[in-house]
Amino acid sequence: MAGDALSEVFHLVEIRGLVSGGFAARGPWVARAPLGDPLKLVAMVYGRARLITDGMDGPIGMEPGDVAILNDRSWLRQEGGTGDGPRQEIRPEENFTRLAGADRGTDDVVIGMAVDLNAAGRALLLRALPPVGHVRASAATATSLRAGLDRLFDEVAADRIGSEFAVRQYGQLVLLEVLRAYIGQTELPPGWLRLLTDERLRPALDLMHASPGKPWSLPELARAAAMSRTSFAERFRTVSGQPPLTYLNRWRILLAQRALRDQDVRIGSLGSGLGYASESAFSSAFKREVGESPLRYRNRVRDAAPARTGPTR
């Protein structure tokens, strides 16, 4: 993977992993819930369960440390536990406080996380992931994920001083480890996650990221990747789902969105620095991609900024 490309994308799309619910259960149990978040992670911290959601032919068997990635799904059902008698009905959000008394040796423990993204992030990440992903803790790529889930559970269950801050930080790290592990375990669909892991295309991608305002041509990028122009263009489209120069333009717009959120740079100067010949050319490209002008975008996101500091649990 390119040096710090994933971290750069995370910052651009304002990605956050927010612990949204969880429970500990003994004996037979079933949990049903609607899914309102575009992207949801369900971690089987301890114990075992079966998970199913819309669009699946059959359930996933969840082992200790496994995580399910649910992309634009509308409902979720999990069941687990052993023993006689009817299954107890679990409501993950309402039973969240029960984690404080959980026994990791005997209980089934589940933690849910909502993935919060800005509009650009939803467009990037939701296209880069399948409807349902299964990250297996047994894989060699998931060692750090297993440790992260243990730390997250300890903070949620102990409720110590500073625990809310710790839960926020561990939630971020768990989200990163989920994506790292998933990238290492599966063939990704076309999109930016797959592009970031493609070593053949990495030299060209590094050029675009390092100097986005330069008027890169297809032959220049192909030479950097030591490929013919045709082979480079075909591989780039196959891996990322879009032509190289379309990706470059979208990368520029992502950078512009960050600058408009966080800086007071003039719109004309911003566009010039990103390689656009005039302010009007930049404004037109921005509006095609985002759906509104740079000025309107800046005013809207800054007015809405305080509303994005929601609870972590």
Tab-separated table of C-alpha atoms in Angstrom:
chain	number	residue	atom	x	y	z
A	1	MET	CA	0.000	0.000	0.000
A	2	ALA	CA	1.236	3.489	-0.737
A	3	GLY	CA	2.959	5.156	2.236
A	4	ASP	CA	0.138	7.017	3.936
A	5	ALA	CA	-2.493	7.157	1.202
A	6	LEU	CA	-5.171	5.455	3.282
A	7	SER	CA	-4.659	7.919	6.145
A	8	GLU	CA	-4.924	10.806	3.698
A	9	VAL	CA	-8.201	9.484	2.309
A	10	PHE	CA	-9.547	8.917	5.844
A	11	HIS	CA	-8.878	12.561	6.637
A	12	LEU	CA	-10.438	13.793	3.422
A	13	VAL	CA	-13.700	11.907	3.956
A	14	GLU	CA	-13.853	12.623	7.728
A	15	ILE	CA	-14.324	8.965	8.569
A	16	ARG	CA	-15.211	8.053	12.157
A	17	GLY	CA	-16.013	4.747	13.800
A	18	LEU	CA	-18.672	5.311	16.469
A	19	VAL	CA	-19.651	2.612	18.958
A	20	SER	CA	-23.426	2.527	18.595
A	21	GLY	CA	-24.566	-0.450	20.666
A	22	GLY	CA	-23.739	-3.850	22.018
A	23	PHE	CA	-24.744	-6.582	24.437
A	24	ALA	CA	-23.632	-9.621	26.385
A	25	ALA	CA	-25.883	-12.686	26.508
A	26	ARG	CA	-25.916	-16.145	28.079
A	27	GLY	CA	-28.055	-18.978	26.830
A	28	PRO	CA	-30.061	-18.915	23.592
A	29	TRP	CA	-30.617	-15.412	22.248
A	30	VAL	CA	-31.717	-13.531	19.156
A	31	ALA	CA	-31.143	-9.881	18.223
A	32	ARG	CA	-33.072	-8.075	15.507
A	33	ALA	CA	-32.645	-4.463	14.477
A	34	PRO	CA	-33.284	-2.099	11.565
A	35	LEU	CA	-30.138	-0.517	10.133
A	36	GLY	CA	-30.283	3.226	9.643
A	37	ASP	CA	-26.573	3.853	9.017
A	38	PRO	CA	-25.211	3.497	5.462
A	39	LEU	CA	-22.201	1.562	6.783
A	40	LYS	CA	-22.275	-0.620	9.897
A	41	LEU	CA	-19.727	-2.913	11.579
A	42	VAL	CA	-20.832	-5.777	13.831
A	43	ALA	CA	-18.048	-7.319	15.933
A	44	MET	CA	-18.352	-10.735	17.582
A	45	VAL	CA	-15.967	-9.875	20.403
A	46	TYR	CA	-16.436	-13.147	22.311
A	47	GLY	CA	-18.560	-16.206	21.663
A	48	ARG	CA	-20.215	-17.334	18.440
A	49	ALA	CA	-23.329	-16.417	16.490
A	50	ARG	CA	-25.025	-16.533	13.111
A	51	LEU	CA	-25.693	-13.272	11.280
A	52	ILE	CA	-27.970	-12.582	8.342
A	53	THR	CA	-29.123	-9.410	6.593
A	54	ASP	CA	-31.057	-8.512	3.455
A	55	GLY	CA	-29.551	-9.726	0.207
A	56	MET	CA	-27.930	-12.846	1.694
A	57	ASP	CA	-28.845	-16.430	0.793
A	58	GLY	CA	-27.804	-17.786	4.188
A	59	PRO	CA	-26.256	-16.692	7.497
A	60	ILE	CA	-22.587	-15.957	8.230
A	61	GLY	CA	-21.041	-17.961	11.047
A	62	MET	CA	-19.382	-15.422	13.339
A	63	GLU	CA	-16.412	-16.651	15.394
A	64	PRO	CA	-14.654	-14.803	18.256
A	65	GLY	CA	-13.029	-11.645	16.874
A	66	ASP	CA	-14.897	-11.724	13.543
A	67	VAL	CA	-16.414	-8.526	12.137
A	68	ALA	CA	-19.233	-8.182	9.605
A	69	ILE	CA	-19.240	-5.130	7.311
A	70	LEU	CA	-22.788	-4.173	6.320
A	71	ASN	CA	-22.946	-1.761	3.384
A	72	ASP	CA	-26.299	-0.068	2.763
A	73	ARG	CA	-28.302	-2.901	4.359
A	74	SER	CA	-31.738	-2.299	5.916
A	75	TRP	CA	-32.031	-4.947	8.651
A	76	LEU	CA	-29.965	-7.332	10.743
A	77	ARG	CA	-30.673	-10.564	12.607
A	78	GLN	CA	-28.233	-12.438	14.853
A	79	GLU	CA	-28.754	-15.519	16.966
A	80	GLY	CA	-26.484	-17.498	19.225
A	81	GLY	CA	-26.098	-19.227	22.540
A	82	THR	CA	-26.689	-22.781	23.650
A	83	GLY	CA	-29.023	-24.495	26.075
A	84	ASP	CA	-32.699	-25.266	26.457
A	85	GLY	CA	-35.625	-22.885	26.444
A	86	PRO	CA	-36.767	-20.083	24.170
A	87	ARG	CA	-34.347	-17.518	22.823
A	88	GLN	CA	-34.261	-14.272	24.771
A	89	GLU	CA	-34.890	-11.209	22.621
A	90	ILE	CA	-31.995	-8.729	22.678
A	91	ARG	CA	-32.178	-5.083	21.693
A	92	PRO	CA	-28.527	-4.032	21.201
A	93	GLU	CA	-28.912	-0.330	21.968
A	94	GLU	CA	-31.160	-0.868	24.985
A	95	ASN	CA	-28.889	-3.580	26.421
A	96	PHE	CA	-25.642	-1.704	25.931
A	97	THR	CA	-25.120	-1.192	29.683
A	98	ARG	CA	-25.126	-4.963	30.199
A	99	LEU	CA	-21.588	-5.095	28.842
A	100	ALA	CA	-20.369	-3.854	32.226
A	101	GLY	CA	-21.126	-7.252	33.767
A	102	ALA	CA	-20.019	-9.392	30.835
A	103	ASP	CA	-17.901	-12.484	31.377
A	104	ARG	CA	-15.594	-12.955	28.410
A	105	GLY	CA	-15.192	-16.620	29.283
A	106	THR	CA	-18.875	-17.587	29.099
A	107	ASP	CA	-20.900	-14.805	27.437
A	108	ASP	CA	-21.544	-14.009	23.820
A	109	VAL	CA	-20.427	-10.372	23.436
A	110	VAL	CA	-21.371	-8.250	20.424
A	111	ILE	CA	-20.422	-4.618	19.741
A	112	GLY	CA	-21.918	-2.576	16.901
A	113	MET	CA	-20.245	0.405	15.267
A	114	ALA	CA	-21.664	3.009	12.934
A	115	VAL	CA	-19.239	4.435	10.366
A	116	ASP	CA	-19.775	8.167	10.026
A	117	LEU	CA	-18.699	9.738	6.719
A	118	ASN	CA	-19.199	12.966	4.883
A	119	ALA	CA	-20.948	12.900	1.507
A	120	ALA	CA	-17.676	12.398	-0.379
A	121	GLY	CA	-16.787	9.523	1.911
A	122	ARG	CA	-20.094	7.797	1.352
A	123	ALA	CA	-19.564	7.974	-2.388
A	124	LEU	CA	-16.025	6.601	-2.123
A	125	LEU	CA	-16.288	3.951	0.569
A	126	LEU	CA	-19.727	2.539	-0.162
A	127	ARG	CA	-18.699	1.959	-3.787
A	128	ALA	CA	-15.443	0.338	-2.677
A	129	LEU	CA	-17.060	-2.307	-0.458
A	130	PRO	CA	-19.457	-5.174	-1.216
A	131	PRO	CA	-22.953	-5.267	0.355
A	132	VAL	CA	-21.704	-7.681	3.041
A	133	GLY	CA	-18.109	-8.345	4.060
A	134	HIS	CA	-16.816	-10.887	6.564
A	135	VAL	CA	-13.496	-10.199	8.308
A	136	ARG	CA	-12.229	-13.407	9.908
A	137	ALA	CA	-10.173	-13.148	13.093
A	138	SER	CA	-8.493	-16.458	12.246
A	139	ALA	CA	-6.674	-14.888	9.280
A	140	ALA	CA	-3.075	-13.752	9.700
A	141	THR	CA	-4.059	-10.196	8.689
A	142	ALA	CA	-6.414	-9.823	11.692
A	143	THR	CA	-3.952	-10.054	14.611
A	144	SER	CA	-4.098	-6.330	15.382
A	145	LEU	CA	-7.880	-6.309	14.969
A	146	ARG	CA	-8.295	-8.967	17.660
A	147	ALA	CA	-6.173	-6.911	20.072
A	148	GLY	CA	-8.106	-3.745	19.225
A	149	LEU	CA	-11.460	-5.379	19.957
A	150	ASP	CA	-10.136	-6.569	23.337
A	151	ARG	CA	-9.084	-3.026	24.242
A	152	LEU	CA	-12.367	-1.556	23.033
A	153	PHE	CA	-14.368	-4.071	25.101
A	154	ASP	CA	-12.255	-3.352	28.190
A	155	GLU	CA	-12.986	0.374	27.951
A	156	VAL	CA	-16.701	-0.082	27.265
A	157	ALA	CA	-17.156	-2.616	30.082
A	158	ALA	CA	-14.993	-0.955	32.743
A	159	ASP	CA	-16.547	2.539	32.488
A	160	ARG	CA	-13.431	4.134	33.979
A	161	ILE	CA	-12.546	7.807	34.125
A	162	GLY	CA	-11.879	8.986	30.570
A	163	SER	CA	-13.585	5.929	29.084
A	164	GLU	CA	-15.710	7.896	26.605
A	165	PHE	CA	-12.586	9.453	25.114
A	166	ALA	CA	-10.864	6.055	25.007
A	167	VAL	CA	-13.871	4.424	23.335
A	168	ARG	CA	-13.801	7.083	20.597
A	169	GLN	CA	-10.099	6.507	19.951
A	170	TYR	CA	-10.308	2.717	19.990
A	171	GLY	CA	-13.356	2.894	17.736
A	172	GLN	CA	-11.248	4.722	15.164
A	173	LEU	CA	-8.427	2.197	15.425
A	174	VAL	CA	-10.796	-0.773	15.189
A	175	LEU	CA	-12.316	0.686	12.015
A	176	LEU	CA	-8.832	1.046	10.508
A	177	GLU	CA	-7.883	-2.523	11.489
A	178	VAL	CA	-11.137	-3.879	10.033
A	179	LEU	CA	-10.332	-2.325	6.661
A	180	ARG	CA	-6.689	-3.426	6.819
A	181	ALA	CA	-7.710	-6.995	7.616
A	182	TYR	CA	-10.440	-7.034	4.984
A	183	ILE	CA	-8.062	-5.766	2.306
A	184	GLY	CA	-5.721	-8.621	3.144
A	185	GLN	CA	-8.401	-11.314	3.100
A	186	THR	CA	-10.504	-10.742	0.010
A	187	GLU	CA	-10.557	-9.673	-3.616
A	188	LEU	CA	-11.858	-6.128	-3.431
A	189	PRO	CA	-14.367	-4.796	-5.960
A	190	PRO	CA	-13.209	-1.926	-8.203
A	191	GLY	CA	-12.765	1.268	-6.197
A	192	TRP	CA	-10.281	3.388	-4.300
A	193	LEU	CA	-9.502	0.734	-1.654
A	194	ARG	CA	-8.403	-1.672	-4.359
A	195	LEU	CA	-6.521	1.089	-6.148
A	196	LEU	CA	-4.521	1.954	-3.024
A	197	THR	CA	-3.302	-1.640	-2.773
A	198	ASP	CA	-2.251	-2.068	-6.422
A	199	GLU	CA	1.554	-2.044	-6.571
A	200	ARG	CA	1.674	-1.770	-10.383
A	201	LEU	CA	-0.300	1.490	-10.322
A	202	ARG	CA	1.275	2.879	-7.164
A	203	PRO	CA	3.962	5.032	-8.882
A	204	ALA	CA	1.355	6.831	-10.992
A	205	LEU	CA	-0.981	7.214	-8.032
A	206	ASP	CA	1.834	8.681	-5.942
A	207	LEU	CA	2.474	11.296	-8.641
A	208	MET	CA	-1.180	12.370	-8.750
A	209	HIS	CA	-1.401	12.569	-4.967
A	210	ALA	CA	1.891	14.427	-4.556
A	211	SER	CA	1.216	17.030	-7.291
A	212	PRO	CA	-2.533	17.124	-7.970
A	213	GLY	CA	-2.322	20.530	-9.635
A	214	LYS	CA	0.053	19.387	-12.361
A	215	PRO	CA	-1.571	18.771	-15.764
A	216	TRP	CA	-0.714	15.084	-15.851
A	217	SER	CA	-1.126	13.338	-19.172
A	218	LEU	CA	-1.957	9.703	-19.703
A	219	PRO	CA	1.468	8.958	-21.312
A	220	GLU	CA	3.292	10.510	-18.310
A	221	LEU	CA	1.345	8.424	-15.827
A	222	ALA	CA	1.794	5.279	-17.902
A	223	ARG	CA	5.574	5.829	-18.040
A	224	ALA	CA	5.692	6.195	-14.256
A	225	ALA	CA	4.006	2.809	-13.938
A	226	ALA	CA	6.348	1.298	-16.569
A	227	MET	CA	3.376	0.320	-18.735
A	228	SER	CA	2.117	1.132	-22.189
A	229	ARG	CA	-0.545	3.817	-22.400
A	230	THR	CA	-3.221	1.276	-23.356
A	231	SER	CA	-2.280	-1.269	-20.686
A	232	PHE	CA	-2.101	1.421	-18.013
A	233	ALA	CA	-5.496	2.884	-18.905
A	234	GLU	CA	-7.133	-0.552	-18.983
A	235	ARG	CA	-5.622	-1.653	-15.680
A	236	PHE	CA	-6.488	1.630	-13.960
A	237	ARG	CA	-10.105	1.407	-15.081
A	238	THR	CA	-10.354	-2.257	-14.019
A	239	VAL	CA	-8.885	-1.599	-10.566
A	240	SER	CA	-10.494	1.742	-9.714
A	241	GLY	CA	-13.682	1.620	-11.794
A	242	GLN	CA	-12.840	4.870	-13.597
A	243	PRO	CA	-10.270	6.281	-16.060
A	244	PRO	CA	-7.043	7.771	-14.608
A	245	LEU	CA	-7.827	11.397	-15.443
A	246	THR	CA	-11.349	11.065	-14.051
A	247	TYR	CA	-9.802	9.807	-10.815
A	248	LEU	CA	-7.388	12.754	-10.832
A	249	ASN	CA	-10.233	15.230	-11.193
A	250	ARG	CA	-12.191	13.602	-8.373
A	251	TRP	CA	-9.085	13.602	-6.183
A	252	ARG	CA	-8.697	17.335	-6.827
A	253	ILE	CA	-12.305	17.922	-5.823
A	254	LEU	CA	-11.808	15.945	-2.597
A	255	LEU	CA	-8.819	18.141	-1.785
A	256	ALA	CA	-10.894	21.216	-2.594
A	257	GLN	CA	-13.649	20.061	-0.250
A	258	ARG	CA	-11.160	19.689	2.589
A	259	ALA	CA	-9.702	23.142	1.922
A	260	LEU	CA	-13.160	24.729	1.801
A	261	ARG	CA	-14.045	23.076	5.117
A	262	ASP	CA	-10.857	23.875	6.965
A	263	GLN	CA	-9.218	26.922	5.377
A	264	ASP	CA	-10.049	30.474	4.334
A	265	VAL	CA	-8.315	30.261	0.958
A	266	ARG	CA	-9.820	32.250	-1.903
A	267	ILE	CA	-11.768	30.122	-4.352
A	268	GLY	CA	-9.819	31.364	-7.364
A	269	SER	CA	-6.477	30.602	-5.689
A	270	LEU	CA	-7.703	27.178	-4.632
A	271	GLY	CA	-8.759	26.304	-8.152
A	272	SER	CA	-5.487	27.556	-9.629
A	273	GLY	CA	-3.458	25.502	-7.163
A	274	LEU	CA	-5.387	22.392	-8.158
A	275	GLY	CA	-4.680	22.851	-11.848
A	276	TYR	CA	-7.781	24.637	-13.152
A	277	ALA	CA	-7.252	27.385	-15.738
A	278	SER	CA	-9.783	29.782	-14.180
A	279	GLU	CA	-12.098	30.203	-11.232
A	280	SER	CA	-15.087	29.507	-13.460
A	281	ALA	CA	-13.525	26.273	-14.751
A	282	PHE	CA	-12.908	25.144	-11.165
A	283	SER	CA	-16.413	26.133	-10.058
A	284	SER	CA	-17.961	24.236	-12.959
A	285	ALA	CA	-15.915	21.087	-12.237
A	286	PHE	CA	-16.712	21.316	-8.528
A	287	LYS	CA	-20.440	21.713	-9.137
A	288	ARG	CA	-20.513	18.746	-11.551
A	289	GLU	CA	-18.934	16.517	-8.929
A	290	VAL	CA	-20.501	17.829	-5.707
A	291	GLY	CA	-23.789	19.271	-6.933
A	292	GLU	CA	-23.254	22.825	-5.656
A	293	SER	CA	-20.806	25.688	-6.092
A	294	PRO	CA	-17.640	25.925	-3.962
A	295	LEU	CA	-18.972	28.974	-2.118
A	296	ARG	CA	-22.302	27.323	-1.314
A	297	TYR	CA	-20.498	24.180	-0.196
A	298	ARG	CA	-18.191	26.148	2.125
A	299	ASN	CA	-21.081	28.015	3.736
A	300	ARG	CA	-23.152	24.856	4.200
A	301	VAL	CA	-20.475	22.637	5.758
A	302	ARG	CA	-19.251	25.359	8.091
A	303	ASP	CA	-22.769	26.130	9.255
A	304	ALA	CA	-23.368	22.419	9.896
A	305	ALA	CA	-19.995	21.664	11.532
A	306	PRO	CA	-21.122	21.790	15.205
A	307	ALA	CA	-23.871	19.234	14.491
A	308	ARG	CA	-21.293	16.532	13.645
A	309	THR	CA	-20.105	16.107	17.243
A	310	GLY	CA	-22.567	13.392	18.264
A	311	PRO	CA	-22.369	10.910	21.162
A	312	THR	CA	-20.062	7.920	20.965
A	313	ARG	CA	-22.279	5.450	22.781
